[in-house]
């Protein structure tokens, strides 16, 4: 939400890049199906569909993705092998 604090932490070495997004709110559900059917997104409210599409794209770009709730914060962790 506008005006709320969020943080991004990036760690890297010669093998991988790890990114952690932390923000107040509900952790996004990562897709079980890497290729959801378009009608699944069309049945949602526009804001929820946009959020799901963003999370889907991030999860597909990453080699590994995790999402979890820590108290009132949502945490999204992405791991990229390079």
C-alpha atoms as an extended CHARMM CRD file, in Angstrom:
* protein
*
        82  EXT
         1         1  UNK       CA              0.0000000000        0.0000000000        0.0000000000  PROA      1               0.0000000000
         2         2  UNK       CA              1.2440000000        3.5170000000       -0.6350000000  PROA      2               0.0000000000
         3         3  UNK       CA              3.1840000000        4.9690000000        2.2770000000  PROA      3               0.0000000000
         4         4  UNK       CA              4.0650000000        1.6240000000        3.8610000000  PROA      4               0.0000000000
         5         5  UNK       CA              7.6410000000        0.4520000000        4.2990000000  PROA      5               0.0000000000
         6         6  UNK       CA              9.0130000000       -2.2780000000        2.0820000000  PROA      6               0.0000000000
         7         7  UNK       CA             12.5040000000       -3.6830000000        1.7730000000  PROA      7               0.0000000000
         8         8  UNK       CA             14.5140000000       -5.5180000000       -0.8460000000  PROA      8               0.0000000000
         9         9  UNK       CA             17.6280000000       -7.4540000000        0.1160000000  PROA      9               0.0000000000
        10        10  UNK       CA             19.9540000000       -8.8490000000       -2.5420000000  PROA      10              0.0000000000
        11        11  UNK       CA             22.7510000000      -11.3440000000       -1.9050000000  PROA      11              0.0000000000
        12        12  UNK       CA             25.0040000000      -12.7480000000       -4.5820000000  PROA      12              0.0000000000
        13        13  UNK       CA             28.1020000000      -14.7820000000       -5.1660000000  PROA      13              0.0000000000
        14        14  UNK       CA             29.7580000000      -16.3310000000       -8.1920000000  PROA      14              0.0000000000
        15        15  UNK       CA             26.9850000000      -18.9370000000       -8.4800000000  PROA      15              0.0000000000
        16        16  UNK       CA             23.6570000000      -17.3540000000       -7.5620000000  PROA      16              0.0000000000
        17        17  UNK       CA             21.6480000000      -14.2370000000       -6.8160000000  PROA      17              0.0000000000
        18        18  UNK       CA             19.0930000000      -14.2720000000       -3.9910000000  PROA      18              0.0000000000
        19        19  UNK       CA             16.4700000000      -11.5490000000       -3.6820000000  PROA      19              0.0000000000
        20        20  UNK       CA             14.1170000000      -11.0840000000       -0.7370000000  PROA      20              0.0000000000
        21        21  UNK       CA             11.1280000000       -8.7400000000       -0.9190000000  PROA      21              0.0000000000
        22        22  UNK       CA              9.5040000000       -7.9300000000        2.4380000000  PROA      22              0.0000000000
        23        23  UNK       CA              6.4520000000       -5.7280000000        2.8200000000  PROA      23              0.0000000000
        24        24  UNK       CA              3.4010000000       -5.3240000000        5.0760000000  PROA      24              0.0000000000
        25        25  UNK       CA              0.5110000000       -7.3890000000        3.8290000000  PROA      25              0.0000000000
        26        26  UNK       CA             -0.5110000000      -10.8930000000        2.8580000000  PROA      26              0.0000000000
        27        27  UNK       CA              2.0600000000      -13.1670000000        1.2170000000  PROA      27              0.0000000000
        28        28  UNK       CA              1.1600000000      -13.9860000000       -2.3850000000  PROA      28              0.0000000000
        29        29  UNK       CA              0.2750000000      -17.5560000000       -3.2340000000  PROA      29              0.0000000000
        30        30  UNK       CA              2.7820000000      -18.9610000000       -5.6950000000  PROA      30              0.0000000000
        31        31  UNK       CA              1.2050000000      -20.7910000000       -8.6240000000  PROA      31              0.0000000000
        32        32  UNK       CA              1.0630000000      -24.5790000000       -8.4810000000  PROA      32              0.0000000000
        33        33  UNK       CA              0.6660000000      -24.6870000000      -12.2330000000  PROA      33              0.0000000000
        34        34  UNK       CA              3.5560000000      -22.9630000000      -14.0410000000  PROA      34              0.0000000000
        35        35  UNK       CA              1.2430000000      -22.2850000000      -16.9970000000  PROA      35              0.0000000000
        36        36  UNK       CA             -2.2330000000      -21.3820000000      -15.7490000000  PROA      36              0.0000000000
        37        37  UNK       CA             -5.0660000000      -21.1330000000      -18.2090000000  PROA      37              0.0000000000
        38        38  UNK       CA             -5.9670000000      -17.5340000000      -19.1910000000  PROA      38              0.0000000000
        39        39  UNK       CA             -9.5640000000      -18.0620000000      -18.0650000000  PROA      39              0.0000000000
        40        40  UNK       CA             -8.2730000000      -18.5670000000      -14.5110000000  PROA      40              0.0000000000
        41        41  UNK       CA             -7.0800000000      -14.9540000000      -14.5210000000  PROA      41              0.0000000000
        42        42  UNK       CA            -10.1710000000      -13.6400000000      -16.3070000000  PROA      42              0.0000000000
        43        43  UNK       CA            -12.4170000000      -14.9250000000      -13.5150000000  PROA      43              0.0000000000
        44        44  UNK       CA            -10.6320000000      -12.7380000000      -10.9380000000  PROA      44              0.0000000000
        45        45  UNK       CA            -11.0850000000       -9.0880000000      -10.0060000000  PROA      45              0.0000000000
        46        46  UNK       CA             -8.7090000000       -6.9120000000      -12.1020000000  PROA      46              0.0000000000
        47        47  UNK       CA             -6.3900000000       -6.0120000000       -9.1780000000  PROA      47              0.0000000000
        48        48  UNK       CA             -6.1290000000       -9.6280000000       -8.0380000000  PROA      48              0.0000000000
        49        49  UNK       CA             -5.5170000000      -10.8090000000      -11.6110000000  PROA      49              0.0000000000
        50        50  UNK       CA             -2.7120000000       -8.2470000000      -12.0240000000  PROA      50              0.0000000000
        51        51  UNK       CA             -1.0890000000       -9.3200000000       -8.7510000000  PROA      51              0.0000000000
        52        52  UNK       CA             -1.2940000000      -13.0110000000       -9.6690000000  PROA      52              0.0000000000
        53        53  UNK       CA              0.1920000000      -12.3320000000      -13.1010000000  PROA      53              0.0000000000
        54        54  UNK       CA              3.0940000000      -10.3810000000      -11.5600000000  PROA      54              0.0000000000
        55        55  UNK       CA              3.8200000000      -13.1760000000       -9.0750000000  PROA      55              0.0000000000
        56        56  UNK       CA              3.5580000000      -15.7840000000      -11.8330000000  PROA      56              0.0000000000
        57        57  UNK       CA              6.0810000000      -13.9290000000      -14.0010000000  PROA      57              0.0000000000
        58        58  UNK       CA              8.5380000000      -13.4980000000      -11.1180000000  PROA      58              0.0000000000
        59        59  UNK       CA              8.2050000000      -17.1450000000      -10.1010000000  PROA      59              0.0000000000
        60        60  UNK       CA              8.8000000000      -18.3010000000      -13.6840000000  PROA      60              0.0000000000
        61        61  UNK       CA             11.8970000000      -16.1160000000      -14.0800000000  PROA      61              0.0000000000
        62        62  UNK       CA             13.4580000000      -17.4310000000      -10.8760000000  PROA      62              0.0000000000
        63        63  UNK       CA             15.0510000000      -20.8530000000      -10.5630000000  PROA      63              0.0000000000
        64        64  UNK       CA             13.3850000000      -21.1700000000       -7.1570000000  PROA      64              0.0000000000
        65        65  UNK       CA             10.6720000000      -19.0670000000       -5.5090000000  PROA      65              0.0000000000
        66        66  UNK       CA              9.1830000000      -19.1150000000       -2.0010000000  PROA      66              0.0000000000
        67        67  UNK       CA              6.4900000000      -17.0470000000       -0.4050000000  PROA      67              0.0000000000
        68        68  UNK       CA              5.6620000000      -16.9390000000        3.2830000000  PROA      68              0.0000000000
        69        69  UNK       CA              3.8980000000      -14.9210000000        5.9210000000  PROA      69              0.0000000000
        70        70  UNK       CA              5.9720000000      -13.6360000000        8.8500000000  PROA      70              0.0000000000
        71        71  UNK       CA              3.6680000000      -11.8790000000       11.2780000000  PROA      71              0.0000000000
        72        72  UNK       CA              2.1460000000       -8.9390000000        9.4210000000  PROA      72              0.0000000000
        73        73  UNK       CA              4.7740000000       -9.0690000000        6.6670000000  PROA      73              0.0000000000
        74        74  UNK       CA              4.7240000000      -10.8540000000        3.3440000000  PROA      74              0.0000000000
        75        75  UNK       CA              8.0910000000      -12.2850000000        2.2820000000  PROA      75              0.0000000000
        76        76  UNK       CA              8.8830000000      -13.3250000000       -1.2800000000  PROA      76              0.0000000000
        77        77  UNK       CA             12.2510000000      -14.9910000000       -1.8760000000  PROA      77              0.0000000000
        78        78  UNK       CA             13.6680000000      -15.5740000000       -5.3480000000  PROA      78              0.0000000000
        79        79  UNK       CA             16.7970000000      -17.5650000000       -6.2050000000  PROA      79              0.0000000000
        80        80  UNK       CA             18.5370000000      -17.1800000000       -9.5740000000  PROA      80              0.0000000000
        81        81  UNK       CA             21.4130000000      -19.3420000000      -10.7410000000  PROA      81              0.0000000000
        82        82  UNK       CA             23.7260000000      -17.4900000000      -13.1060000000  PROA      82              0.0000000000
